[in-house]
Amino acid sequence: MSEAAYDLVVVGGGPGGYVAAIKAAQLGMKVACVEKRGSLGGTCLNVGCIPSKALLHSSHLYEEAVHGMGRHGIKIKDVELDLGAMLDNKDKVVKGLTQGIEFLFKKNKVDYVVGTGRIESPGKVVVQQSGDGGARELATRNILIATGSDVMPLPGVTIDEERIVSSTGALDLERVPEHLLVVGAGYIGLEMGTVWRRLGAKVTVVEFLDRITPGMDGEVAKEFQKILTKQGMSFRLGTKVTGVDGSGDRLQVTVEPAAGGAPETIACDTVLVAIGRRPYTEGLGLEKVGVRLDNRGRIEVDDHFATNVPGIYAIGDVIKGPMLAHKAEEEGSVCAERLAGQKPHIDYDIIPGVVYTAPEVASIGKTEEQLKEAGIAYKVGKFPFMANSRARSVGTTDGFVKILAEEKTDRVLGAHIIGPEAGVLIAEIGIAMEFGASSEDIARTCHAHPTLEEAVKEAAMAAAFGKPIHL
Ligand code: FAD
Ligand code: NAI
């Protein structure tokens, strides 16, 4: 039976979908959000950003307790890992935050419909409710698809989430593997590889390309690999995994040079497949309603998130652009505001990316490679954390800040940071870029002393004046 018409039905309750639902409700729309997982927050809160950051933090504390405290004059005897308690803590964090979204839905009067949504036609979403709830029809003026993404499979390798895992299984391993082989040196491989290395695993990362973190500024990526190697991670670059034999006690992974050559076998206990994610549109009924996908399976949208079918919109991981929670959230907000008649826009050049290892790696705007390719003349200002007094005080001196500014106008075009709190430091540059700041603007802004932020100011000085003070 048809229900009272909604202004907006959002399919998917991840960071894109739940933010769009709340924003639309705040702007006076009658909104429902359909989520099949049984818990709000999507990939990010349930099996992505949040549990991985909880484990990164816990494993960092463990590593500090084992190896890092001596230099501060603190002796800790008999440090012991209680993996079960560490995983329980992570689960508690996830539960608290996902329930928090349910509370926000109630507060903002968003109807939360638990079940799998399918678009029957423009204006009609059919929800197969979980359990024996049966089907329910939601009539609506607009539909927003925010169904996110899913793990990209590796041909010839079957993920069982026990010995051969995706990021989801890697968040819940029952014991620390002796040897973890990670396929893919991207965000997930390096973050989750770091977690298990800190907890005691030998970690080998196999990457198809001849570098790690493709897309990241090349100089930063090189430094990142050097630091990770120093921490104990091994890399096999320019190498591909062609199969995993799980018939024996240990997994036998066959690898061969990406460019072709003799195969070899690596024995390990756990394989983490982290070669990217793909848009998730299964069972949505897109073919029937005629919503167009691009050649990578992403829903095609215009600048206002409209698909080719009137009244149907899409945001987040399921459309083009970086697969990041904050990008999805931004799109959710802006899409709701546009439906309400407002005219905001997103500057896709100013979306930060952060890898939450120690040191963190953060970037925003253009890389040197992109500027060269576009033929834009630019200046580079660099400053190492080794010369920053706060980094020296706390003993986190690896890495540097690099600011790229246009040669002629001095306008900041990009920034790349590897170092302590890089994810926090990049925010100041994001705001500066939003306001069209020059590197001189940052250099002349008084930064508190002694802070890591002073490394940003000094890098800006290097770009604006050719020289920082403390180097
Ligand atoms: P999703 O979060 O994927 O949500 C989509 C939701 O739609 C899902 O809950 C799904 O169950 C639901 N759904 C799908 N189909 C239907 C249907 N037919 N009916 C009802 N519901 C449906 N990003 C960051 O910015 N920072 C990080 O630190 C970070 N860490 C990550 C760590 C890991 C291990 C992973 C895997 C990802 C991480 N990401 C991170 C990426 C981030 O999780 C995604 O970019 C973000 O979740 C995308 O949001 P979304 O709303 O588009 O989709
Ligand atoms: P990714 O795209 O970051 O990295 C995948 C890596 O695998 C690349 O280096 C690629 O060259 C390599 N690769 C591809 N095919 C391969 C093969 N057959 N053999 C060996 N290597 C291969 O993807 P990842 O790490 O799976 O993460 C997916 C997405 O999730 C990220 O792109 C990011 O958008 C998001 N994410 C964000 C995080 C953050 O913001 N901190 C953390 C984790 C995930």
XYZ file of C-alpha atoms and ligand atoms in Angstrom:
568
model
C 0.000 0.000 0.000
C 1.316 3.488 -0.861
C 2.155 5.792 2.012
C 2.032 9.541 2.428
C 4.371 11.127 -0.086
C 7.883 12.018 1.023
C 9.835 14.917 -0.391
C 12.947 12.750 -0.356
C 13.705 9.070 0.072
C 17.413 8.355 0.546
C 18.595 4.827 -0.228
C 21.680 4.104 1.895
C 22.446 5.358 5.395
C 26.215 5.989 5.096
C 27.933 9.362 5.538
C 26.503 10.547 2.216
C 22.962 9.311 2.796
C 22.484 10.071 6.468
C 23.907 13.588 6.144
C 21.657 14.290 3.122
C 18.628 12.978 5.067
C 19.335 15.116 8.135
C 20.114 18.228 6.100
C 16.962 17.833 3.980
C 14.854 17.401 7.125
C 16.479 20.485 8.643
C 15.449 22.394 5.514
C 11.801 21.407 6.042
C 11.484 18.316 3.816
C 9.698 15.115 4.790
C 12.425 12.507 4.551
C 12.918 8.739 4.850
C 16.264 6.940 4.794
C 16.362 3.272 3.799
C 19.290 1.198 5.113
C 19.660 -2.557 4.821
C 22.634 -3.087 7.138
C 20.538 -2.884 10.308
C 22.781 -0.115 11.570
C 23.272 3.445 10.289
C 26.584 5.062 9.303
C 27.385 2.929 6.246
C 30.807 1.535 5.454
C 32.492 4.404 7.269
C 31.043 3.948 10.734
C 30.495 0.186 10.650
C 33.464 -1.318 8.806
C 35.591 1.579 7.589
C 36.870 4.889 8.934
C 35.807 4.483 12.541
C 36.784 0.905 13.457
C 40.059 1.270 11.534
C 40.929 4.472 13.383
C 40.030 2.877 16.724
C 42.454 0.025 15.962
C 45.114 2.390 14.633
C 44.966 4.314 17.889
C 44.952 1.233 20.145
C 47.780 -0.422 18.244
C 49.784 2.827 18.371
C 49.407 2.915 22.162
C 50.514 -0.721 22.340
C 53.580 -0.063 20.214
C 54.434 2.996 22.286
C 54.081 0.969 25.473
C 56.378 -1.745 24.107
C 59.011 0.361 22.340
C 58.325 4.077 22.699
C 58.287 4.955 26.378
C 61.931 4.284 27.294
C 63.206 7.494 25.716
C 60.815 9.483 27.921
C 62.267 7.814 30.983
C 59.207 5.650 31.530
C 59.804 1.954 32.104
C 56.892 -0.394 31.563
C 57.352 -4.039 32.438
C 55.431 -6.989 31.032
C 53.325 -5.219 28.433
C 50.731 -7.687 27.257
C 48.354 -7.573 24.326
C 44.709 -8.420 25.016
C 43.498 -8.536 21.419
C 39.946 -9.472 22.436
C 39.645 -6.376 24.620
C 41.127 -4.209 21.860
C 38.545 -5.470 19.369
C 35.736 -5.084 21.935
C 36.724 -1.476 22.472
C 36.571 -0.892 18.716
C 33.106 -2.506 18.576
C 31.886 -0.294 21.426
C 33.083 2.815 19.626
C 31.241 1.716 16.474
C 28.043 0.926 18.362
C 28.029 4.256 20.161
C 28.463 6.231 16.967
C 25.991 4.267 14.822
C 23.349 4.560 17.537
C 24.157 8.249 17.668
C 22.990 8.580 14.050
C 19.686 6.898 14.962
C 19.293 9.494 17.690
C 20.031 12.296 15.184
C 17.381 10.856 12.846
C 14.785 10.966 15.636
C 15.831 14.466 16.623
C 15.514 15.701 13.043
C 12.359 13.656 12.303
C 13.911 11.522 9.563
C 12.034 8.213 9.134
C 14.535 5.333 9.364
C 13.344 2.379 7.277
C 15.313 -0.830 7.856
C 15.466 -2.908 4.690
C 16.706 -3.161 1.123
C 15.512 -0.414 -1.191
C 14.748 -0.862 -4.884
C 13.645 1.881 -7.235
C 10.414 0.717 -8.813
C 9.966 3.890 -10.860
C 10.806 7.578 -10.440
C 8.826 8.541 -7.321
C 8.512 5.037 -5.933
C 10.925 3.053 -3.738
C 10.006 -0.471 -2.664
C 11.640 -1.625 0.553
C 12.048 -5.299 1.365
C 12.020 -4.919 5.116
C 14.383 -6.981 7.211
C 13.060 -10.070 8.994
C 9.468 -10.886 8.017
C 8.532 -7.230 7.721
C 7.420 -7.731 4.110
C 7.558 -5.135 1.347
C 6.719 -1.487 1.849
C 6.213 1.183 -0.814
C 7.465 4.691 -0.294
C 6.034 7.368 -2.578
C 8.325 10.345 -2.921
C 9.026 13.425 -4.998
C 12.766 12.767 -5.106
C 15.021 9.748 -4.698
C 18.657 9.978 -3.635
C 20.919 6.976 -4.234
C 23.702 6.811 -1.633
C 24.480 3.103 -1.721
C 28.242 3.539 -1.504
C 30.837 1.003 -2.501
C 32.014 -2.516 -1.888
C 35.306 -4.439 -1.927
C 36.934 -4.885 -5.333
C 37.577 -8.611 -5.776
C 40.925 -9.943 -6.953
C 40.419 -12.369 -9.835
C 41.281 -15.920 -8.841
C 41.288 -15.172 -5.107
C 38.233 -15.982 -2.965
C 37.771 -13.836 0.117
C 36.543 -15.961 3.068
C 36.995 -13.179 5.674
C 38.988 -15.591 7.851
C 42.315 -16.363 6.201
C 41.814 -14.357 3.010
C 40.198 -11.143 4.138
C 38.982 -7.794 2.879
C 39.245 -4.732 5.125
C 36.142 -5.992 6.955
C 37.827 -9.244 8.025
C 41.061 -7.383 8.752
C 39.190 -5.403 11.420
C 38.319 -8.602 13.262
C 41.173 -11.118 13.025
C 40.973 -13.602 15.895
C 44.722 -13.633 16.430
C 47.743 -11.667 15.266
C 48.994 -13.392 12.097
C 52.615 -14.434 12.025
C 52.861 -13.196 8.445
C 50.229 -10.944 6.835
C 50.477 -10.449 3.094
C 48.705 -7.325 1.919
C 47.701 -6.984 -1.728
C 47.617 -3.272 -2.633
C 49.703 -0.404 -1.191
C 46.804 2.052 -0.936
C 44.930 3.572 1.986
C 43.525 0.311 3.372
C 46.610 -1.838 2.853
C 48.907 0.634 4.592
C 46.539 1.499 7.461
C 45.488 -2.077 8.269
C 48.987 -3.394 7.537
C 50.273 -0.881 10.101
C 47.750 -2.039 12.721
C 48.824 -5.700 12.490
C 52.538 -4.896 12.175
C 52.328 -2.909 15.414
C 50.624 -5.856 17.086
C 53.454 -8.178 16.048
C 52.806 -9.491 12.523
C 55.420 -9.605 9.807
C 53.798 -7.587 7.000
C 54.609 -7.842 3.287
C 52.828 -5.465 0.930
C 52.556 -6.550 -2.705
C 51.797 -3.659 -5.071
C 51.179 -3.856 -8.793
C 52.668 -0.438 -9.593
C 56.269 0.613 -9.008
C 55.249 3.001 -6.203
C 52.922 3.080 -3.204
C 49.790 5.260 -2.835
C 49.233 6.144 -6.495
C 47.826 9.637 -6.928
C 49.705 10.963 -3.922
C 52.537 13.486 -4.481
C 55.510 11.374 -5.598
C 58.063 12.850 -3.188
C 55.739 12.285 -0.228
C 54.991 8.730 -1.358
C 58.726 7.957 -1.507
C 59.309 9.343 1.976
C 56.239 7.432 3.222
C 57.589 4.145 1.874
C 60.985 4.838 3.434
C 59.416 5.458 6.851
C 57.108 2.423 6.655
C 60.093 0.274 5.694
C 62.035 1.628 8.675
C 59.070 0.638 10.839
C 59.382 -2.932 9.591
C 56.964 -3.248 6.670
C 58.314 -4.955 3.518
C 57.312 -3.982 0.012
C 57.221 -5.918 -3.222
C 56.522 -3.248 -5.838
C 55.850 -3.934 -9.520
C 54.481 -7.304 -8.481
C 51.108 -8.972 -8.917
C 49.352 -11.737 -7.018
C 48.057 -14.391 -9.390
C 46.640 -16.918 -6.947
C 46.389 -18.108 -3.354
C 46.474 -21.781 -2.418
C 44.704 -22.358 0.881
C 44.862 -26.159 0.933
C 47.687 -26.430 3.483
C 48.301 -25.062 6.988
C 49.741 -21.894 5.559
C 48.544 -19.907 2.565
C 50.779 -20.141 -0.479
C 50.565 -16.913 -2.474
C 51.798 -16.937 -6.056
C 53.271 -13.640 -7.199
C 54.987 -12.600 -10.391
C 56.499 -9.409 -11.788
C 53.749 -7.089 -13.072
C 55.632 -6.796 -16.369
C 55.730 -10.580 -16.714
C 58.361 -13.072 -15.593
C 58.892 -16.109 -13.422
C 56.344 -16.710 -10.669
C 57.357 -17.387 -7.064
C 55.507 -18.437 -3.938
C 55.268 -16.593 -0.625
C 53.967 -18.452 2.451
C 51.820 -16.504 4.916
C 48.933 -16.949 7.381
C 46.594 -14.190 6.273
C 46.068 -12.342 3.002
C 44.409 -8.906 2.990
C 42.982 -7.962 -0.399
C 42.960 -4.149 -0.621
C 43.078 -3.270 -4.305
C 40.327 -0.657 -4.252
C 36.570 -0.453 -3.949
C 33.839 -0.433 -6.579
C 30.501 1.358 -6.664
C 27.637 -0.659 -5.204
C 24.397 -0.616 -7.209
C 23.287 -4.240 -6.950
C 19.557 -4.875 -6.703
C 18.650 -1.181 -6.974
C 16.667 -1.690 -10.160
C 18.651 0.921 -12.088
C 18.407 -0.893 -15.410
C 14.633 -1.003 -15.190
C 14.291 2.740 -14.524
C 17.048 3.549 -17.026
C 19.603 5.231 -14.725
C 22.850 5.442 -16.663
C 26.203 4.118 -15.340
C 29.654 5.052 -16.637
C 32.262 2.568 -17.865
C 33.462 1.969 -14.283
C 30.001 1.129 -12.973
C 29.520 4.501 -11.258
C 26.181 6.294 -11.501
C 26.497 9.173 -13.954
C 25.419 12.515 -12.516
C 25.565 16.155 -13.601
C 27.041 18.963 -11.482
C 23.883 18.958 -9.354
C 23.991 15.196 -8.624
C 21.045 14.580 -10.977
C 21.070 11.306 -12.899
C 19.659 11.115 -16.416
C 16.257 10.164 -14.907
C 14.346 13.186 -13.539
C 13.799 13.036 -9.771
C 16.645 10.561 -9.154
C 19.940 11.808 -7.699
C 23.148 10.113 -6.529
C 26.087 11.022 -4.251
C 29.083 9.543 -2.442
C 31.147 6.486 -3.335
C 28.587 5.390 -5.922
C 29.450 8.370 -8.175
C 32.771 9.677 -9.528
C 35.423 11.297 -7.326
C 37.481 10.193 -4.342
C 35.887 7.504 -2.199
C 36.079 9.436 1.044
C 33.530 9.921 3.805
C 33.912 13.705 3.976
C 33.439 13.981 0.202
C 30.226 11.930 0.505
C 29.028 14.075 3.424
C 29.703 17.295 1.543
C 27.755 15.997 -1.449
C 24.892 14.884 0.817
C 24.558 18.336 2.314
C 24.870 20.184 -0.975
C 22.419 17.868 -2.755
C 19.793 18.455 -0.031
C 20.369 22.208 -0.174
C 19.969 22.194 -3.958
C 16.691 20.269 -3.644
C 15.580 23.026 -1.264
C 16.344 25.644 -3.910
C 19.703 26.840 -2.573
C 22.797 27.113 -4.750
C 25.896 25.902 -2.890
C 28.796 24.234 -4.654
C 31.732 21.990 -3.800
C 35.310 22.782 -4.795
C 36.590 19.329 -5.698
C 40.136 20.713 -5.784
C 40.037 21.296 -2.041
C 39.143 17.868 -0.657
C 41.746 16.624 1.802
C 42.980 13.042 1.852
C 44.606 11.605 4.965
C 46.306 8.283 5.699
C 46.111 7.726 9.452
C 49.417 5.937 9.986
C 52.174 7.347 12.209
C 53.374 9.644 10.806
C 50.134 10.665 9.110
C 50.124 11.623 5.452
C 47.799 14.375 4.270
C 47.297 16.110 0.976
C 45.060 18.719 -0.584
C 44.872 20.346 -3.997
C 47.317 19.636 -6.783
C 50.412 17.434 -6.643
C 53.661 18.445 -8.328
C 52.999 15.785 -10.975
C 49.572 17.280 -11.756
C 50.946 20.828 -11.993
C 53.722 19.693 -14.335
C 51.248 17.844 -16.487
C 48.977 20.906 -16.647
C 51.965 23.106 -17.548
C 51.404 25.432 -14.574
C 54.546 27.189 -13.303
C 54.785 26.749 -9.525
C 57.015 27.351 -6.507
C 57.740 24.804 -3.802
C 58.116 25.664 -0.120
C 59.306 22.832 2.104
C 60.004 22.521 5.792
C 61.091 19.393 7.711
C 59.618 18.489 11.108
C 63.203 17.865 12.257
C 63.541 21.663 12.407
C 60.234 22.234 14.240
C 60.673 22.707 17.976
C 57.411 21.017 18.994
C 58.115 17.938 16.858
C 61.565 17.786 18.484
C 60.049 18.126 21.986
C 57.708 15.193 21.473
C 60.069 13.097 19.351
C 58.070 12.954 16.116
C 60.526 14.431 13.666
C 59.957 12.271 10.565
C 58.534 14.033 7.524
C 57.953 17.499 6.123
C 55.404 20.063 4.953
C 55.397 20.965 1.278
C 53.358 23.858 -0.085
C 52.911 24.433 -3.810
C 52.043 27.957 -4.953
C 51.506 29.401 -8.411
C 54.750 31.049 -9.611
C 53.105 34.245 -10.865
C 50.343 34.899 -8.320
C 51.674 33.035 -5.234
C 48.196 31.476 -4.836
C 48.371 28.176 -2.940
C 47.540 25.326 -5.318
C 48.307 22.318 -3.144
C 49.914 21.063 0.033
C 51.355 17.698 0.999
C 52.343 16.815 4.518
C 53.935 13.727 5.955
C 54.429 14.054 9.667
C 52.794 14.259 13.083
C 49.129 15.427 13.034
C 49.321 15.926 9.260
C 45.545 15.347 9.067
C 44.949 18.259 11.421
C 47.566 20.546 9.858
C 46.099 20.181 6.368
C 42.808 21.813 7.508
C 44.407 25.241 7.875
C 45.672 25.025 4.291
C 42.207 23.929 3.121
C 40.641 27.031 4.629
C 43.388 29.215 3.197
C 42.771 27.705 -0.248
C 38.995 28.225 0.066
C 39.724 31.933 0.569
C 42.148 31.995 -2.355
C 45.130 32.654 -0.060
C 48.705 33.131 -1.233
C 51.609 31.384 0.465
C 52.560 34.834 1.791
C 49.141 35.067 3.515
C 49.935 31.870 5.437
C 53.527 32.950 6.066
C 52.401 36.287 7.558
C 49.737 34.721 9.799
C 50.983 34.569 13.373
C 51.111 30.911 14.470
C 51.394 29.944 18.145
C 54.735 28.711 19.455
C 55.719 25.943 19.987
C 53.288 24.131 17.659
C 53.475 21.767 14.714
C 51.507 24.430 12.800
C 54.675 26.500 12.697
C 56.022 23.962 10.201
C 53.172 24.997 7.879
C 54.033 28.672 8.350
C 57.719 27.981 7.653
C 56.931 25.992 4.509
C 54.771 28.923 3.385
C 57.701 31.256 4.102
C 59.913 29.047 1.964
C 57.382 29.299 -0.884
C 56.725 33.041 -0.494
C 60.186 34.392 0.372
C 62.465 31.599 -0.775
C 63.665 30.911 2.787
C 62.160 29.870 6.106
C 63.656 31.176 9.374
C 64.527 27.983 11.204
C 66.408 26.102 8.511
P 28.637 3.893 2.335
O 29.273 4.385 3.579
O 29.206 2.702 1.682
O 27.121 3.628 2.711
C 26.217 3.066 1.831
C 25.162 2.336 2.619
O 24.117 1.970 1.714
C 25.638 1.028 3.245
O 25.424 1.050 4.641
C 24.802 -0.056 2.568
O 24.413 -1.090 3.467
C 23.591 0.734 2.116
N 22.886 0.159 0.968
C 23.425 -0.246 -0.217
N 22.468 -0.662 -1.056
C 21.290 -0.515 -0.382
C 19.938 -0.767 -0.719
N 19.582 -1.234 -1.932
N 19.001 -0.522 0.205
C 19.330 -0.049 1.444
N 20.597 0.219 1.802
C 21.562 -0.001 0.906
N 37.024 7.544 4.269
C 37.511 8.629 4.909
O 37.174 9.745 4.527
N 38.338 8.517 5.982
C 38.742 7.318 6.445
O 39.487 7.243 7.420
C 38.278 6.149 5.797
N 38.646 4.928 6.227
C 38.152 3.818 5.608
C 38.580 2.573 6.052
C 38.110 1.434 5.442
C 38.559 0.089 5.951
C 37.190 1.532 4.363
C 36.638 0.301 3.726
C 36.770 2.767 3.906
C 37.257 3.931 4.518
N 36.898 5.192 4.068
C 37.390 6.308 4.700
C 35.971 5.385 2.939
C 34.550 5.690 3.451
O 34.125 4.636 4.279
C 33.594 5.853 2.277
O 34.097 6.823 1.387
C 32.229 6.329 2.767
O 31.679 5.406 3.662
C 31.268 6.506 1.575
O 30.032 6.919 2.037
P 28.690 6.610 1.238
O 27.598 7.197 2.078
O 28.821 7.027 -0.157
O 28.578 5.018 1.216
P 43.363 2.253 -3.046
O 42.814 2.643 -4.353
O 43.704 3.304 -2.050
O 44.681 1.376 -3.245
C 44.661 0.196 -3.975
C 46.081 -0.170 -4.340
O 46.065 -1.472 -4.876
C 46.693 0.737 -5.386
O 47.979 1.101 -4.982
C 46.704 -0.118 -6.652
O 47.759 0.205 -7.530
C 46.883 -1.491 -6.041
N 46.422 -2.603 -6.883
C 45.341 -2.652 -7.694
N 45.235 -3.874 -8.260
C 46.266 -4.614 -7.775
C 46.680 -5.952 -7.948
N 46.010 -6.778 -8.730
N 47.777 -6.372 -7.297
C 48.480 -5.538 -6.466
N 48.114 -4.259 -6.264
C 47.015 -3.806 -6.891
O 42.299 1.204 -2.463
P 42.095 0.612 -1.006
O 43.328 0.713 -0.201
O 41.463 -0.720 -1.212
O 41.025 1.590 -0.391
C 39.800 1.857 -1.068
C 39.379 3.257 -0.826
O 38.867 3.420 0.483
C 40.527 4.261 -0.908
O 40.818 4.625 -2.222
C 39.972 5.406 -0.148
O 39.157 6.157 -1.013
C 39.128 4.734 0.921
N 39.855 4.699 2.189
C 40.211 5.867 2.781
C 40.918 5.884 3.948
C 41.301 7.183 4.540
O 40.770 8.201 4.119
N 42.198 7.219 5.504
C 41.304 4.655 4.630
C 40.876 3.470 3.930
C 40.171 3.519 2.775
